[in-house]
Amino acid sequence: DKEGLPLMIFANWRGFSGGSRDMYGEILKFGSYIVDALREYSNPVYIYIPPHGELRGGSWVVLDPTINAEQMEMYADPDSRGGILEPAGIAEIKFRLKDQLKVMHKNDRQLQLLDSELDNTEESDTETRAAIKEQIVAREELLKPVFLQAATEFCDMHDKTGRMKAKGVIKEAVPWARSREYFYYRAKRRIIEDDYVDQLCN
């Protein structure tokens, strides 16, 4: 920072667990040191998520541009991912079993027929109703992996670069092939701008 140089961070970190092992290894402690250093950094900081790279969990928190909004900017390759939770984790939280079952009965033709058959069966006909319910449960078990996979894919779409850009958490999507040129001119422009501001202030 004292040399007046921009900082470039290639971010491909999956975060940390926050468990006893990470506590013992002082991962959280050193993560806080990074936050402190970035908060006080007085030159441009560029964070770039490379192709097929991921920024997750605590690592995202450590590198969040809001720590030092005047200096920090985040960019990502179109094939990268970013978010606090993994898609599978979000799917488990947002698409619980009762929600899965509701969607199954709404979209699966066979379950709709079984539901209709169950509704039209007399309450007194316990054997038939029990048999239909068994078929419904068997069908639900068969569909569970399919619907969970679809939910995971849907959650993964929210972690893609286009969505990150739409939510304003990254400044721009920059393909790896032109990243060197892009960051060269971006850094050059920021250095000139900062020098000009310093001249006006002094």
mmCIF file with all atom_site columns, N, CA, C and O in Angstrom, residues 4 6 46 59 61 66 69 72 79 81 84 86 99 107 111-112 117-118 146 174 188-189:
data_model
loop_
_atom_site.group_PDB
_atom_site.id
_atom_site.type_symbol
_atom_site.label_atom_id
_atom_site.label_alt_id
_atom_site.label_comp_id
_atom_site.label_asym_id
_atom_site.label_entity_id
_atom_site.label_seq_id
_atom_site.pdbx_PDB_ins_code
_atom_site.Cartn_x
_atom_site.Cartn_y
_atom_site.Cartn_z
_atom_site.occupancy
_atom_site.B_iso_or_equiv
_atom_site.pdbx_formal_charge
_atom_site.auth_seq_id
_atom_site.auth_comp_id
_atom_site.auth_asym_id
_atom_site.auth_atom_id
_atom_site.pdbx_PDB_model_num
ATOM 1  N N  . GLY A 1 4   ? 2.019   2.615   -3.320  1.00 0.00 ? 4   GLY A N  1
ATOM 2  C CA . GLY A 1 4   ? 1.017   3.206   -4.212  1.00 0.00 ? 4   GLY A CA 1
ATOM 3  C C  . GLY A 1 4   ? 0.602   2.320   -5.361  1.00 0.00 ? 4   GLY A C  1
ATOM 4  O O  . GLY A 1 4   ? 0.158   2.810   -6.399  1.00 0.00 ? 4   GLY A O  1
ATOM 5  N N  . PRO A 1 6   ? -1.678  -0.766  -7.226  1.00 0.00 ? 6   PRO A N  1
ATOM 6  C CA . PRO A 1 6   ? -2.970  -1.466  -7.155  1.00 0.00 ? 6   PRO A CA 1
ATOM 7  C C  . PRO A 1 6   ? -2.765  -2.905  -6.694  1.00 0.00 ? 6   PRO A C  1
ATOM 8  O O  . PRO A 1 6   ? -1.689  -3.491  -6.896  1.00 0.00 ? 6   PRO A O  1
ATOM 9  N N  . TYR A 1 46  ? -8.513  -4.920  -7.078  1.00 0.00 ? 46  TYR A N  1
ATOM 10 C CA . TYR A 1 46  ? -9.323  -5.627  -8.073  1.00 0.00 ? 46  TYR A CA 1
ATOM 11 C C  . TYR A 1 46  ? -9.429  -7.090  -7.678  1.00 0.00 ? 46  TYR A C  1
ATOM 12 O O  . TYR A 1 46  ? -8.414  -7.776  -7.517  1.00 0.00 ? 46  TYR A O  1
ATOM 13 N N  . SER A 1 59  ? -15.170 -16.706 2.606   1.00 0.00 ? 59  SER A N  1
ATOM 14 C CA . SER A 1 59  ? -14.248 -16.078 1.659   1.00 0.00 ? 59  SER A CA 1
ATOM 15 C C  . SER A 1 59  ? -14.909 -14.902 0.949   1.00 0.00 ? 59  SER A C  1
ATOM 16 O O  . SER A 1 59  ? -14.271 -13.884 0.679   1.00 0.00 ? 59  SER A O  1
ATOM 17 N N  . VAL A 1 61  ? -17.282 -13.072 2.250   1.00 0.00 ? 61  VAL A N  1
ATOM 18 C CA . VAL A 1 61  ? -17.395 -12.022 3.265   1.00 0.00 ? 61  VAL A CA 1
ATOM 19 C C  . VAL A 1 61  ? -16.078 -11.263 3.402   1.00 0.00 ? 61  VAL A C  1
ATOM 20 O O  . VAL A 1 61  ? -16.059 -10.037 3.515   1.00 0.00 ? 61  VAL A O  1
ATOM 21 N N  . THR A 1 66  ? -17.863 -4.057  -0.396  1.00 0.00 ? 66  THR A N  1
ATOM 22 C CA . THR A 1 66  ? -18.431 -3.044  0.499   1.00 0.00 ? 66  THR A CA 1
ATOM 23 C C  . THR A 1 66  ? -17.514 -2.756  1.691   1.00 0.00 ? 66  THR A C  1
ATOM 24 O O  . THR A 1 66  ? -17.729 -1.775  2.408   1.00 0.00 ? 66  THR A O  1
ATOM 25 N N  . ALA A 1 69  ? -15.536 0.407   -0.310  1.00 0.00 ? 69  ALA A N  1
ATOM 26 C CA . ALA A 1 69  ? -16.250 0.649   -1.575  1.00 0.00 ? 69  ALA A CA 1
ATOM 27 C C  . ALA A 1 69  ? -15.526 1.622   -2.500  1.00 0.00 ? 69  ALA A C  1
ATOM 28 O O  . ALA A 1 69  ? -15.655 1.537   -3.726  1.00 0.00 ? 69  ALA A O  1
ATOM 29 N N  . MET A 1 72  ? -12.299 -0.911  -3.717  1.00 0.00 ? 72  MET A N  1
ATOM 30 C CA . MET A 1 72  ? -12.449 -2.302  -4.120  1.00 0.00 ? 72  MET A CA 1
ATOM 31 C C  . MET A 1 72  ? -13.479 -2.487  -5.232  1.00 0.00 ? 72  MET A C  1
ATOM 32 O O  . MET A 1 72  ? -14.557 -1.901  -5.188  1.00 0.00 ? 72  MET A O  1
ATOM 33 N N  . ASP A 1 79  ? -17.727 -17.924 -16.757 1.00 0.00 ? 79  ASP A N  1
ATOM 34 C CA . ASP A 1 79  ? -17.870 -19.316 -16.328 1.00 0.00 ? 79  ASP A CA 1
ATOM 35 C C  . ASP A 1 79  ? -17.600 -19.523 -14.839 1.00 0.00 ? 79  ASP A C  1
ATOM 36 O O  . ASP A 1 79  ? -17.432 -20.659 -14.391 1.00 0.00 ? 79  ASP A O  1
ATOM 37 N N  . ARG A 1 81  ? -18.469 -18.829 -10.551 1.00 0.00 ? 81  ARG A N  1
ATOM 38 C CA . ARG A 1 81  ? -19.628 -18.873 -9.660  1.00 0.00 ? 81  ARG A CA 1
ATOM 39 C C  . ARG A 1 81  ? -19.316 -18.078 -8.393  1.00 0.00 ? 81  ARG A C  1
ATOM 40 O O  . ARG A 1 81  ? -18.170 -17.982 -7.973  1.00 0.00 ? 81  ARG A O  1
ATOM 41 N N  . ILE A 1 84  ? -22.873 -17.026 -1.115  1.00 0.00 ? 84  ILE A N  1
ATOM 42 C CA . ILE A 1 84  ? -22.545 -17.424 0.249   1.00 0.00 ? 84  ILE A CA 1
ATOM 43 C C  . ILE A 1 84  ? -22.650 -18.941 0.407   1.00 0.00 ? 84  ILE A C  1
ATOM 44 O O  . ILE A 1 84  ? -21.751 -19.587 0.922   1.00 0.00 ? 84  ILE A O  1
ATOM 45 N N  . GLU A 1 86  ? -23.408 -22.977 -1.204  1.00 0.00 ? 86  GLU A N  1
ATOM 46 C CA . GLU A 1 86  ? -23.361 -23.817 -2.403  1.00 0.00 ? 86  GLU A CA 1
ATOM 47 C C  . GLU A 1 86  ? -24.800 -24.054 -2.879  1.00 0.00 ? 86  GLU A C  1
ATOM 48 O O  . GLU A 1 86  ? -25.749 -24.028 -2.066  1.00 0.00 ? 86  GLU A O  1
ATOM 49 N N  . ASP A 1 99  ? -42.156 -28.759 0.326   1.00 0.00 ? 99  ASP A N  1
ATOM 50 C CA . ASP A 1 99  ? -42.232 -27.966 -0.909  1.00 0.00 ? 99  ASP A CA 1
ATOM 51 C C  . ASP A 1 99  ? -42.028 -28.848 -2.134  1.00 0.00 ? 99  ASP A C  1
ATOM 52 O O  . ASP A 1 99  ? -42.675 -28.657 -3.166  1.00 0.00 ? 99  ASP A O  1
ATOM 53 N N  . ASN A 1 107 ? -47.166 -30.928 -10.725 1.00 0.00 ? 107 ASN A N  1
ATOM 54 C CA . ASN A 1 107 ? -46.619 -31.066 -12.076 1.00 0.00 ? 107 ASN A CA 1
ATOM 55 C C  . ASN A 1 107 ? -46.621 -32.489 -12.641 1.00 0.00 ? 107 ASN A C  1
ATOM 56 O O  . ASN A 1 107 ? -46.557 -32.651 -13.858 1.00 0.00 ? 107 ASN A O  1
ATOM 57 N N  . LEU A 1 111 ? -49.122 -38.530 -10.453 1.00 0.00 ? 111 LEU A N  1
ATOM 58 C CA . LEU A 1 111 ? -49.534 -38.176 -9.099  1.00 0.00 ? 111 LEU A CA 1
ATOM 59 C C  . LEU A 1 111 ? -50.893 -37.477 -9.098  1.00 0.00 ? 111 LEU A C  1
ATOM 60 O O  . LEU A 1 111 ? -51.706 -37.691 -8.194  1.00 0.00 ? 111 LEU A O  1
ATOM 61 N N  . GLN A 1 112 ? -51.150 -36.678 -10.111 1.00 0.00 ? 112 GLN A N  1
ATOM 62 C CA . GLN A 1 112 ? -52.448 -36.001 -10.223 1.00 0.00 ? 112 GLN A CA 1
ATOM 63 C C  . GLN A 1 112 ? -53.575 -37.026 -10.384 1.00 0.00 ? 112 GLN A C  1
ATOM 64 O O  . GLN A 1 112 ? -54.650 -36.892 -9.778  1.00 0.00 ? 112 GLN A O  1
ATOM 65 N N  . GLU A 1 117 ? -57.935 -40.138 -7.982  1.00 0.00 ? 117 GLU A N  1
ATOM 66 C CA . GLU A 1 117 ? -58.488 -41.463 -7.658  1.00 0.00 ? 117 GLU A CA 1
ATOM 67 C C  . GLU A 1 117 ? -58.740 -41.588 -6.154  1.00 0.00 ? 117 GLU A C  1
ATOM 68 O O  . GLU A 1 117 ? -59.766 -42.125 -5.721  1.00 0.00 ? 117 GLU A O  1
ATOM 69 N N  . LEU A 1 118 ? -57.824 -41.039 -5.355  1.00 0.00 ? 118 LEU A N  1
ATOM 70 C CA . LEU A 1 118 ? -57.960 -41.085 -3.899  1.00 0.00 ? 118 LEU A CA 1
ATOM 71 C C  . LEU A 1 118 ? -59.159 -40.246 -3.435  1.00 0.00 ? 118 LEU A C  1
ATOM 72 O O  . LEU A 1 118 ? -59.915 -40.656 -2.550  1.00 0.00 ? 118 LEU A O  1
ATOM 73 N N  . VAL A 1 146 ? -35.028 -36.458 -8.779  1.00 0.00 ? 146 VAL A N  1
ATOM 74 C CA . VAL A 1 146 ? -35.190 -35.643 -9.991  1.00 0.00 ? 146 VAL A CA 1
ATOM 75 C C  . VAL A 1 146 ? -35.508 -34.195 -9.631  1.00 0.00 ? 146 VAL A C  1
ATOM 76 O O  . VAL A 1 146 ? -34.897 -33.255 -10.149 1.00 0.00 ? 146 VAL A O  1
ATOM 77 N N  . VAL A 1 174 ? -15.860 -10.229 -17.021 1.00 0.00 ? 174 VAL A N  1
ATOM 78 C CA . VAL A 1 174 ? -14.662 -10.071 -17.857 1.00 0.00 ? 174 VAL A CA 1
ATOM 79 C C  . VAL A 1 174 ? -14.142 -11.453 -18.246 1.00 0.00 ? 174 VAL A C  1
ATOM 80 O O  . VAL A 1 174 ? -13.673 -12.200 -17.383 1.00 0.00 ? 174 VAL A O  1
ATOM 81 N N  . LYS A 1 188 ? -4.564  1.480   -15.068 1.00 0.00 ? 188 LYS A N  1
ATOM 82 C CA . LYS A 1 188 ? -3.924  2.697   -15.575 1.00 0.00 ? 188 LYS A CA 1
ATOM 83 C C  . LYS A 1 188 ? -4.845  3.899   -15.415 1.00 0.00 ? 188 LYS A C  1
ATOM 84 O O  . LYS A 1 188 ? -4.415  4.979   -14.968 1.00 0.00 ? 188 LYS A O  1
ATOM 85 N N  . ARG A 1 189 ? -6.115  3.714   -15.759 1.00 0.00 ? 189 ARG A N  1
ATOM 86 C CA . ARG A 1 189 ? -7.072  4.814   -15.643 1.00 0.00 ? 189 ARG A CA 1
ATOM 87 C C  . ARG A 1 189 ? -7.256  5.239   -14.184 1.00 0.00 ? 189 ARG A C  1
ATOM 88 O O  . ARG A 1 189 ? -7.281  6.430   -13.876 1.00 0.00 ? 189 ARG A O  1
#
